[in-house]
Amino acid sequence: MISRRSMLAGAAAMTGASLAPRVTLSSGAPAEVLEAALSEMQIAPEGYPKTGIWCYGGSVPGAEIRARQGDRLQRRLINALDEPTSLHWHGIRIDNAMDGVPGVTQDAVPPGGEFLYEFDLPDAGTYWYHSHNKSYEQVARGLQGALIVEEPEGPDVDREEVLVLDDFRLDPETGQIADFGNMHDFSHGGRLGNIAVTNGIFNASFSTQQHERLRLRLLNTANARVFELQLQGLDGWIVALDGMPLEVPRPVPDTLRLAPAQRADIIVDVTAEDGGEAHLVRLDRGDAFSHVLFTVEGKASENRRPTPAPLPPNPDMAVTGLDDALRSTLQMEGGAMRGFGSARMDGREVGFREAAQSMKFWAMNGNVGMPEDPLLIADRGQTVRVMLQNDTMFPHAMHLHGHHFREVHADGTLGPMRDTLLMFGDEKREIAFMAHNPGDWVFHCHMLTHAYAGMMTRIKVRS
Ligand code: C2O
Ligand code: CU
């Protein structure tokens, strides 16, 4: 039931002829300089022109950055683009001044300018870096890459692969990344691509052996696509979400859902027979696609291995003191179909239609875009609970900078540590976190056209 085809709309030329999988993975030694620059790359199938990209280190995803837990990371961003940019280190519990948010933690780096990012890496895990200026366009054009922080002692696996899942909207004629002013993308579910890729190509594949044990680091760097994934010929456990280890590995569910910006580390065994195939399957509107192909040749061992041990925990992950927490509510409104009555935008009250004329369609707590005052001000070390209420018809992937949080379930139990929470229309869900990291931290939807179109606020943690 699995077809292995790309989804390039109007792509009659997709004959399947000689689509030799090209796989680009872990680059060598990381450079001290990260240059944001133009390049081009073969993203569409053979026969299409190369696609112009904006990227770090010549490709999308950009040069993989790999460090060890406890390291201090240093990168000089050089802006060789024609517009300002910045670098955000997604999921890192970082020093606020290095968080890379223009207008909040730094000025955007102008064309020809540079900025030195230097910070500690307190946590091991799967993270990423991306532009935080006009992200809905800059990230979609390719300004993103994986940031892998290794545990002092890694898990017992045969190998590891980083799988950056993304999609591009390519013009079917020219193969170029297209269509940035589309009002629909700002007012509905966000900008979806017409070709879904792994590590920048649509037909990633790996050769494996039966019973080989793989650690797959899955990252969703797409603007708005929620990846719905299944395993076929692979079987295993989730060991970390959004970088943070689970206390107990859990079997990969039937469908693993990865919202924009979310990550999942899974440890899987190849269960497909020698000579067969395994797949990371992507579900898409009722169809199933082989998103990543694993060919199976030979046997790594006669039998499967026992359940893996949990990854070592990162420091200070406890969320305690929930009863005395500082409480706050974040109500999301807007978007197509419902809109909002009125909201504050640029210092005055506007109606939905007026906001729409500036491509703004969403409000949070009655503010379109960054409010004058933070959502909340916490003291360092204080426990915070935020009730998130999605009064729109669309899913949103809410991301908090500088902290990880846990969901507070209705029965009072706490979910896993995450930095991005996927919420569906009309859902109401609560998160809790320790405000351990001083500074101004943005809190926004990671469907990047939504972030641009109003879904952006911030919290403040006093030092
Ligand atoms: Cu991944 Cu505010 O960002
Ligand atoms: Cu959203």
PDB file of N, CA, C and O and ligand atoms in Angstrom, residues 395-397 445-447 450 455, ligand 2:
ATOM      1  N   PRO A 395      -4.691  23.938  13.986  1.00  0.00           N
ATOM      2  CA  PRO A 395      -3.651  23.502  14.918  1.00  0.00           C
ATOM      3  C   PRO A 395      -2.548  24.552  15.036  1.00  0.00           C
ATOM      4  O   PRO A 395      -2.272  25.285  14.086  1.00  0.00           O
ATOM      5  N   HIS A 396      -1.941  24.599  16.210  1.00  0.00           N
ATOM      6  CA  HIS A 396      -0.810  25.498  16.437  1.00  0.00           C
ATOM      7  C   HIS A 396       0.257  24.736  17.213  1.00  0.00           C
ATOM      8  O   HIS A 396      -0.065  23.919  18.075  1.00  0.00           O
ATOM      9  N   ALA A 397       1.502  25.031  16.905  1.00  0.00           N
ATOM     10  CA  ALA A 397       2.635  24.373  17.574  1.00  0.00           C
ATOM     11  C   ALA A 397       3.311  25.424  18.440  1.00  0.00           C
ATOM     12  O   ALA A 397       4.131  26.198  17.964  1.00  0.00           O
ATOM     13  N   CYS A 445       3.778  30.616  18.053  1.00  0.00           N
ATOM     14  CA  CYS A 445       3.420  29.463  17.237  1.00  0.00           C
ATOM     15  C   CYS A 445       4.565  29.198  16.262  1.00  0.00           C
ATOM     16  O   CYS A 445       5.113  30.120  15.669  1.00  0.00           O
ATOM     17  N   HIS A 446       4.938  27.927  16.120  1.00  0.00           N
ATOM     18  CA  HIS A 446       6.025  27.579  15.197  1.00  0.00           C
ATOM     19  C   HIS A 446       5.517  27.248  13.800  1.00  0.00           C
ATOM     20  O   HIS A 446       6.290  26.811  12.945  1.00  0.00           O
ATOM     21  N   MET A 447       4.222  27.440  13.561  1.00  0.00           N
ATOM     22  CA  MET A 447       3.787  27.495  12.180  1.00  0.00           C
ATOM     23  C   MET A 447       4.151  28.920  11.772  1.00  0.00           C
ATOM     24  O   MET A 447       3.580  29.897  12.279  1.00  0.00           O
ATOM     25  N   HIS A 450       2.009  31.819  10.938  1.00  0.00           N
ATOM     26  CA  HIS A 450       1.184  32.252  12.076  1.00  0.00           C
ATOM     27  C   HIS A 450       1.981  33.171  13.001  1.00  0.00           C
ATOM     28  O   HIS A 450       1.456  34.156  13.514  1.00  0.00           O
ATOM     29  N   MET A 455       0.880  35.502  16.065  1.00  0.00           N
ATOM     30  CA  MET A 455       0.976  34.591  17.213  1.00  0.00           C
ATOM     31  C   MET A 455       2.366  34.637  17.845  1.00  0.00           C
ATOM     32  O   MET A 455       3.151  33.692  17.768  1.00  0.00           O
TER      33      MET A 455
HETATM   34 CU    CU B   2      -0.270  28.587  14.626  1.00  0.00          CU
END
